[in-house]
C-alpha atoms as a printed R data frame, in Angstrom:
    type eleno elety resid chain resno       x       y       z
1   ATOM     1    CA   UNK     A     1  59.322 122.256 114.477
2   ATOM     2    CA   UNK     A     2  63.037 121.132 113.229
3   ATOM     3    CA   UNK     A     3  64.473 118.840 115.127
4   ATOM     4    CA   UNK     A     4  67.843 119.802 116.595
5   ATOM     5    CA   UNK     A     5  70.783 117.440 115.718
6   ATOM     6    CA   UNK     A     6  72.806 116.463 118.314
7   ATOM     7    CA   UNK     A     7  76.200 118.148 118.692
8   ATOM     8    CA   UNK     A     8  79.374 115.810 117.497
9   ATOM     9    CA   UNK     A     9  82.478 115.934 118.658
10  ATOM    10    CA   UNK     A    10  85.376 117.449 115.971
11  ATOM    11    CA   UNK     A    11  87.311 115.263 117.066
12  ATOM    12    CA   UNK     A    12  85.785 111.952 116.381
13  ATOM    13    CA   UNK     A    13  86.509 109.325 115.127
14  ATOM    14    CA   UNK     A    14  90.220 110.084 115.898
15  ATOM    15    CA   UNK     A    15  89.962 110.610 119.480
16  ATOM    16    CA   UNK     A    16  87.881 107.194 119.952
17  ATOM    17    CA   UNK     A    17  90.507 105.589 118.168
18  ATOM    18    CA   UNK     A    18  93.524 106.654 119.545
19  ATOM    19    CA   UNK     A    19  92.071 106.105 122.984
20  ATOM    20    CA   UNK     A    20  91.442 102.637 122.125
21  ATOM    21    CA   UNK     A    21  94.934 102.476 120.549
22  ATOM    22    CA   UNK     A    22  96.523 103.712 124.008
23  ATOM    23    CA   UNK     A    23  94.470 101.339 126.145
24  ATOM    24    CA   UNK     A    24  95.754  98.330 123.790
25  ATOM    25    CA   UNK     A    25  99.663  99.612 123.897
26  ATOM    26    CA   UNK     A    26  99.028  99.564 127.789
27  ATOM    27    CA   UNK     A    27  97.813  96.350 128.412
28  ATOM    28    CA   UNK     A    28  99.968  94.853 125.499
29  ATOM    29    CA   UNK     A    29 103.164  96.287 127.098
30  ATOM    30    CA   UNK     A    30 102.023  95.541 130.606
31  ATOM    31    CA   UNK     A    31 101.432  91.558 129.089
32  ATOM    32    CA   UNK     A    32 104.832  91.586 127.178
33  ATOM    33    CA   UNK     A    33 106.174  92.643 130.871
34  ATOM    34    CA   UNK     A    34 104.649  90.280 132.863
35  ATOM    35    CA   UNK     A    35 105.016  87.323 130.473
36  ATOM    36    CA   UNK     A    36 108.948  88.172 129.903
37  ATOM    37    CA   UNK     A    37 109.512  88.057 133.951
38  ATOM    38    CA   UNK     A    38 107.195  85.001 134.561
39  ATOM    39    CA   UNK     A    39 106.268  83.127 131.857
40  ATOM    40    CA   UNK     A    40 108.189  82.480 128.204
41  ATOM    41    CA   UNK     A    41 107.485  86.016 126.691
42  ATOM    42    CA   UNK     A    42 110.521  88.323 125.385
43  ATOM    43    CA   UNK     A    43 110.527  92.037 124.692
44  ATOM    44    CA   UNK     A    44 112.701  93.368 121.612
45  ATOM    45    CA   UNK     A    45 114.766  90.121 122.075
46  ATOM    46    CA   UNK     A    46 115.343  89.891 125.640
47  ATOM    47    CA   UNK     A    47 113.741  87.406 127.997
48  ATOM    48    CA   UNK     A    48 113.064  83.981 127.556
49  ATOM    49    CA   UNK     A    49 112.823  83.667 123.602
50  ATOM    50    CA   UNK     A    50 116.050  82.209 122.243
51  ATOM    51    CA   UNK     A    51 114.944  82.442 118.366
52  ATOM    52    CA   UNK     A    52 115.907  85.881 116.387
53  ATOM    53    CA   UNK     A    53 116.116  86.347 112.639
54  ATOM    54    CA   UNK     A    54 117.544  88.858 110.259
55  ATOM    55    CA   UNK     A    55 116.317  89.568 106.533
56  ATOM    56    CA   UNK     A    56 117.986  91.116 103.872
57  ATOM    57    CA   UNK     A    57 115.918  92.819 101.045
58  ATOM    58    CA   UNK     A    58 115.869  90.510  98.044
59  ATOM    59    CA   UNK     A    59 117.887  89.327  95.194
60  ATOM    60    CA   UNK     A    60 117.370  89.277  91.747
61  ATOM    61    CA   UNK     A    61 119.165  87.745  88.430
62  ATOM    62    CA   UNK     A    62 118.461  87.210  85.434
63  ATOM    63    CA   UNK     A    63 117.764  85.054  82.331
64  ATOM    64    CA   UNK     A    64 118.238  81.588  81.315
65  ATOM    65    CA   UNK     A    65 121.153  80.564  83.437
66  ATOM    66    CA   UNK     A    66 118.935  80.792  86.521
67  ATOM    67    CA   UNK     A    67 119.403  83.280  89.242
68  ATOM    68    CA   UNK     A    68 118.230  81.369  91.931
69  ATOM    69    CA   UNK     A    69 119.517  77.565  90.770
70  ATOM    70    CA   UNK     A    70 116.695  75.850  90.882
71  ATOM    71    CA   UNK     A    71 114.596  77.942  88.217
72  ATOM    72    CA   UNK     A    72 115.473  78.076  84.956
73  ATOM    73    CA   UNK     A    73 113.375  81.300  83.415
74  ATOM    74    CA   UNK     A    74 113.055  81.840  79.716
75  ATOM    75    CA   UNK     A    75 115.194  84.312  77.538
76  ATOM    76    CA   UNK     A    76 114.800  87.970  78.958
77  ATOM    77    CA   UNK     A    77 112.922  86.711  82.217
78  ATOM    78    CA   UNK     A    78 114.408  87.590  85.329
79  ATOM    79    CA   UNK     A    79 114.084  85.959  88.881
80  ATOM    80    CA   UNK     A    80 113.701  88.035  91.867
81  ATOM    81    CA   UNK     A    81 113.170  86.493  95.467
82  ATOM    82    CA   UNK     A    82 111.381  88.179  98.574
83  ATOM    83    CA   UNK     A    83 114.520  88.198 100.514
84  ATOM    84    CA   UNK     A    84 116.809  85.675 102.545
85  ATOM    85    CA   UNK     A    85 116.383  85.384 106.400
86  ATOM    86    CA   UNK     A    86 119.022  84.103 108.609
87  ATOM    87    CA   UNK     A    87 117.834  82.576 112.055
88  ATOM    88    CA   UNK     A    88 119.592  81.571 115.164
89  ATOM    89    CA   UNK     A    89 118.457  79.884 118.126
90  ATOM    90    CA   UNK     A    90 121.003  80.308 120.738
91  ATOM    91    CA   UNK     A    91 122.219  84.132 119.990
92  ATOM    92    CA   UNK     A    92 124.851  85.447 122.128
93  ATOM    93    CA   UNK     A    93 124.627  88.993 124.083
94  ATOM    94    CA   UNK     A    94 125.989  91.245 121.221
95  ATOM    95    CA   UNK     A    95 123.322  89.703 119.088
96  ATOM    96    CA   UNK     A    96 120.295  90.664 120.867
97  ATOM    97    CA   UNK     A    97 121.684  94.036 121.178
98  ATOM    98    CA   UNK     A    98 121.797  94.445 117.606
99  ATOM    99    CA   UNK     A    99 118.668  92.554 116.946
100 ATOM   100    CA   UNK     A   100 116.822  95.336 119.672
101 ATOM   101    CA   UNK     A   101 118.238  98.368 117.826
102 ATOM   102    CA   UNK     A   102 116.992  97.040 114.574
103 ATOM   103    CA   UNK     A   103 113.648  96.448 116.055
104 ATOM   104    CA   UNK     A   104 113.500  99.564 118.488
105 ATOM   105    CA   UNK     A   105 112.689 102.450 116.271
106 ATOM   106    CA   UNK     A   106 109.427 101.234 114.445
107 ATOM   107    CA   UNK     A   107 108.275 100.764 118.413
108 ATOM   108    CA   UNK     A   108 109.599 104.437 119.470
109 ATOM   109    CA   UNK     A   109 107.410 105.711 116.175
110 ATOM   110    CA   UNK     A   110 104.428 103.942 117.083
111 ATOM   111    CA   UNK     A   111 104.617 104.972 120.706
112 ATOM   112    CA   UNK     A   112 105.626 108.871 120.376
113 ATOM   113    CA   UNK     A   113 103.050 109.188 117.805
114 ATOM   114    CA   UNK     A   114 100.431 107.680 119.637
115 ATOM   115    CA   UNK     A   115 101.358 109.407 123.059
116 ATOM   116    CA   UNK     A   116 101.430 113.063 121.036
117 ATOM   117    CA   UNK     A   117  98.482 112.787 119.017
118 ATOM   118    CA   UNK     A   118  96.424 111.699 122.606
119 ATOM   119    CA   UNK     A   119  97.704 114.666 123.653
120 ATOM   120    CA   UNK     A   120  97.131 117.065 121.119
121 ATOM   121    CA   UNK     A   121  93.265 115.861 121.349
122 ATOM   122    CA   UNK     A   122  93.625 116.146 125.203
123 ATOM   123    CA   UNK     A   123  94.710 119.314 125.120
124 ATOM   124    CA   UNK     A   124  92.073 120.341 122.183
125 ATOM   125    CA   UNK     A   125  89.239 118.846 124.188
126 ATOM   126    CA   UNK     A   126  90.083 120.965 127.472
127 ATOM   127    CA   UNK     A   127  91.309 124.317 125.458
128 ATOM   128    CA   UNK     A   128  89.445 123.958 122.364
129 ATOM   129    CA   UNK     A   129  91.174 123.598 118.801
130 ATOM   130    CA   UNK     A   130  92.828 126.752 118.620
131 ATOM   131    CA   UNK     A   131  94.645 126.767 121.514
132 ATOM   132    CA   UNK     A   132  98.518 127.616 121.618
133 ATOM   133    CA   UNK     A   133  99.107 124.307 123.226
134 ATOM   134    CA   UNK     A   134  97.927 122.352 120.078
135 ATOM   135    CA   UNK     A   135  99.739 124.287 117.783
136 ATOM   136    CA   UNK     A   136 103.045 123.363 119.892
137 ATOM   137    CA   UNK     A   137 102.171 119.837 120.203
138 ATOM   138    CA   UNK     A   138 101.438 119.668 116.294
139 ATOM   139    CA   UNK     A   139 104.392 121.269 115.192
140 ATOM   140    CA   UNK     A   140 106.639 119.300 117.524
141 ATOM   141    CA   UNK     A   141 104.765 116.085 115.937
142 ATOM   142    CA   UNK     A   142 106.072 117.225 113.089
143 ATOM   143    CA   UNK     A   143 109.869 117.923 113.169
144 ATOM   144    CA   UNK     A   144 109.780 114.197 115.158
145 ATOM   145    CA   UNK     A   145 108.159 112.599 111.942
146 ATOM   146    CA   UNK     A   146 111.008 114.127 109.939
147 ATOM   147    CA   UNK     A   147 113.697 113.353 112.017
148 ATOM   148    CA   UNK     A   148 112.265 109.916 112.204
149 ATOM   149    CA   UNK     A   149 112.532 109.714 108.612
150 ATOM   150    CA   UNK     A   150 115.839 109.479 108.318
151 ATOM   151    CA   UNK     A   151 116.911 108.489 111.867
152 ATOM   152    CA   UNK     A   152 114.843 105.197 111.402
153 ATOM   153    CA   UNK     A   153 116.021 103.593 108.255
154 ATOM   154    CA   UNK     A   154 119.955 104.715 109.414
155 ATOM   155    CA   UNK     A   155 119.690 102.459 112.754
156 ATOM   156    CA   UNK     A   156 117.832 100.016 110.954
157 ATOM   157    CA   UNK     A   157 120.032  99.496 108.405
158 ATOM   158    CA   UNK     A   158 123.384  99.716 110.959
159 ATOM   159    CA   UNK     A   159 121.882  96.989 113.042
160 ATOM   160    CA   UNK     A   160 120.871  94.834 110.338
161 ATOM   161    CA   UNK     A   161 124.212  95.214 108.685
162 ATOM   162    CA   UNK     A   162 126.057  94.065 111.958
163 ATOM   163    CA   UNK     A   163 123.457  91.395 113.041
164 ATOM   164    CA   UNK     A   164 123.518  89.785 109.759
165 ATOM   165    CA   UNK     A   165 127.667  89.704 109.795
166 ATOM   166    CA   UNK     A   166 127.780  88.137 113.042
167 ATOM   167    CA   UNK     A   167 125.528  85.114 111.628
168 ATOM   168    CA   UNK     A   168 127.174  84.616 108.313
169 ATOM   169    CA   UNK     A   169 130.563  85.572 106.628
170 ATOM   170    CA   UNK     A   170 128.646  88.010 103.951
171 ATOM   171    CA   UNK     A   171 127.621  91.575 104.039
172 ATOM   172    CA   UNK     A   172 123.942  92.284 103.895
173 ATOM   173    CA   UNK     A   173 122.726  94.405 100.687
174 ATOM   174    CA   UNK     A   174 123.196  98.291 101.634
175 ATOM   175    CA   UNK     A   175 119.877  99.556 101.067
176 ATOM   176    CA   UNK     A   176 118.926 103.046 102.377
177 ATOM   177    CA   UNK     A   177 116.116 104.507 101.810
178 ATOM   178    CA   UNK     A   178 114.514 108.000 103.443
179 ATOM   179    CA   UNK     A   179 110.861 107.309 105.043
180 ATOM   180    CA   UNK     A   180 109.012 109.467 102.100
181 ATOM   181    CA   UNK     A   181 105.607 108.858 103.709
182 ATOM   182    CA   UNK     A   182 106.913 110.116 107.477
183 ATOM   183    CA   UNK     A   183 108.547 113.132 105.636
184 ATOM   184    CA   UNK     A   184 105.663 113.975 104.099
185 ATOM   185    CA   UNK     A   185 103.282 113.815 106.961
186 ATOM   186    CA   UNK     A   186 105.972 115.484 108.942
187 ATOM   187    CA   UNK     A   187 106.030 118.559 106.606
188 ATOM   188    CA   UNK     A   188 102.390 118.542 106.245
189 ATOM   189    CA   UNK     A   189 102.006 118.846 109.887
190 ATOM   190    CA   UNK     A   190 104.370 121.563 110.481
191 ATOM   191    CA   UNK     A   191 102.245 123.552 107.968
192 ATOM   192    CA   UNK     A   192  99.318 122.538 109.854
193 ATOM   193    CA   UNK     A   193 101.003 124.016 113.151
194 ATOM   194    CA   UNK     A   194 101.540 127.268 111.383
195 ATOM   195    CA   UNK     A   195  98.027 127.198 110.250
196 ATOM   196    CA   UNK     A   196  96.646 126.303 113.871
197 ATOM   197    CA   UNK     A   197  98.927 129.506 115.380
198 ATOM   198    CA   UNK     A   198  97.796 131.777 112.949
199 ATOM   199    CA   UNK     A   199  94.140 130.864 114.020
200 ATOM   200    CA   UNK     A   200  94.780 131.128 117.202
201 ATOM   201    CA   UNK     A   201  96.244 134.365 117.148
202 ATOM   202    CA   UNK     A   202  93.160 135.694 115.275
203 ATOM   203    CA   UNK     A   203  91.083 134.217 118.058
204 ATOM   204    CA   UNK     A   204  93.002 135.889 120.748
205 ATOM   205    CA   UNK     A   205  92.712 139.536 119.120
206 ATOM   206    CA   UNK     A   206  88.945 138.792 118.431
207 ATOM   207    CA   UNK     A   207  88.485 138.062 122.546
208 ATOM   208    CA   UNK     A   208  91.067 141.210 123.388
209 ATOM   209    CA   UNK     A   209  88.204 143.250 120.848
210 ATOM   210    CA   UNK     A   210  85.247 142.136 122.296
C-alpha cells in the first residue's frame, strides 16, 4: 500500500517565521520600554542615553594631491571614504527630535510590514488563500511599500540634514534616492492582490454553480 504523505501547510515557512518575528518584536519593545523607564535603555534617542550620531553618505576626490590629506594616491587613482560621522554626548531636545525622525521611518516600516504579513497569514489560515480579505490586505501592503519607498528617504534626508546642521557649521550632502526594492515589491504585491481577487471571484462563482 502507498504511504499517505503528511499534508503540509502551504503558508509555511513564512507563517512560522512571521510568528517568531512578531514574538521577538513584542519582547524586544517590552524590554526596551522597561529598561528606558527603570534602567539605562533608550528608544529612538529618548531615555537615559546621551550619545547620538549622524552620518553623511561618504566623500571622494582625486589623484596625486590626496583627497583625504593623509593619503597620497598615484596619478589617476581616486580616493573614496565610507563616510563621516558626527556624534554628541549632550544632545538637546531639538537634536533628539531630529534623531528620532531620522530613525523612525525604518522602525515603522519593519513594524507595519511584519504586522500586515501576520494578519494576512492569519486570515488565510482561517478563511483560505482566496478569501476576499487576503487580497485587500495584500493590496494595502503593496500601496504602503510604494508610499514608503518615496516618503521614507525624504523624511530621513530632511531629518539628517537638520541634525547635521545642528552639530556642525556645514550641511550634509544631498543624497535622495527612491527605495527601488520597496517600490518593486509594492508593485508586485498589487499584481498579486489582483490575481488573488480574480481567484476569489472564480471561487465564489464555482460555489454558486455547485
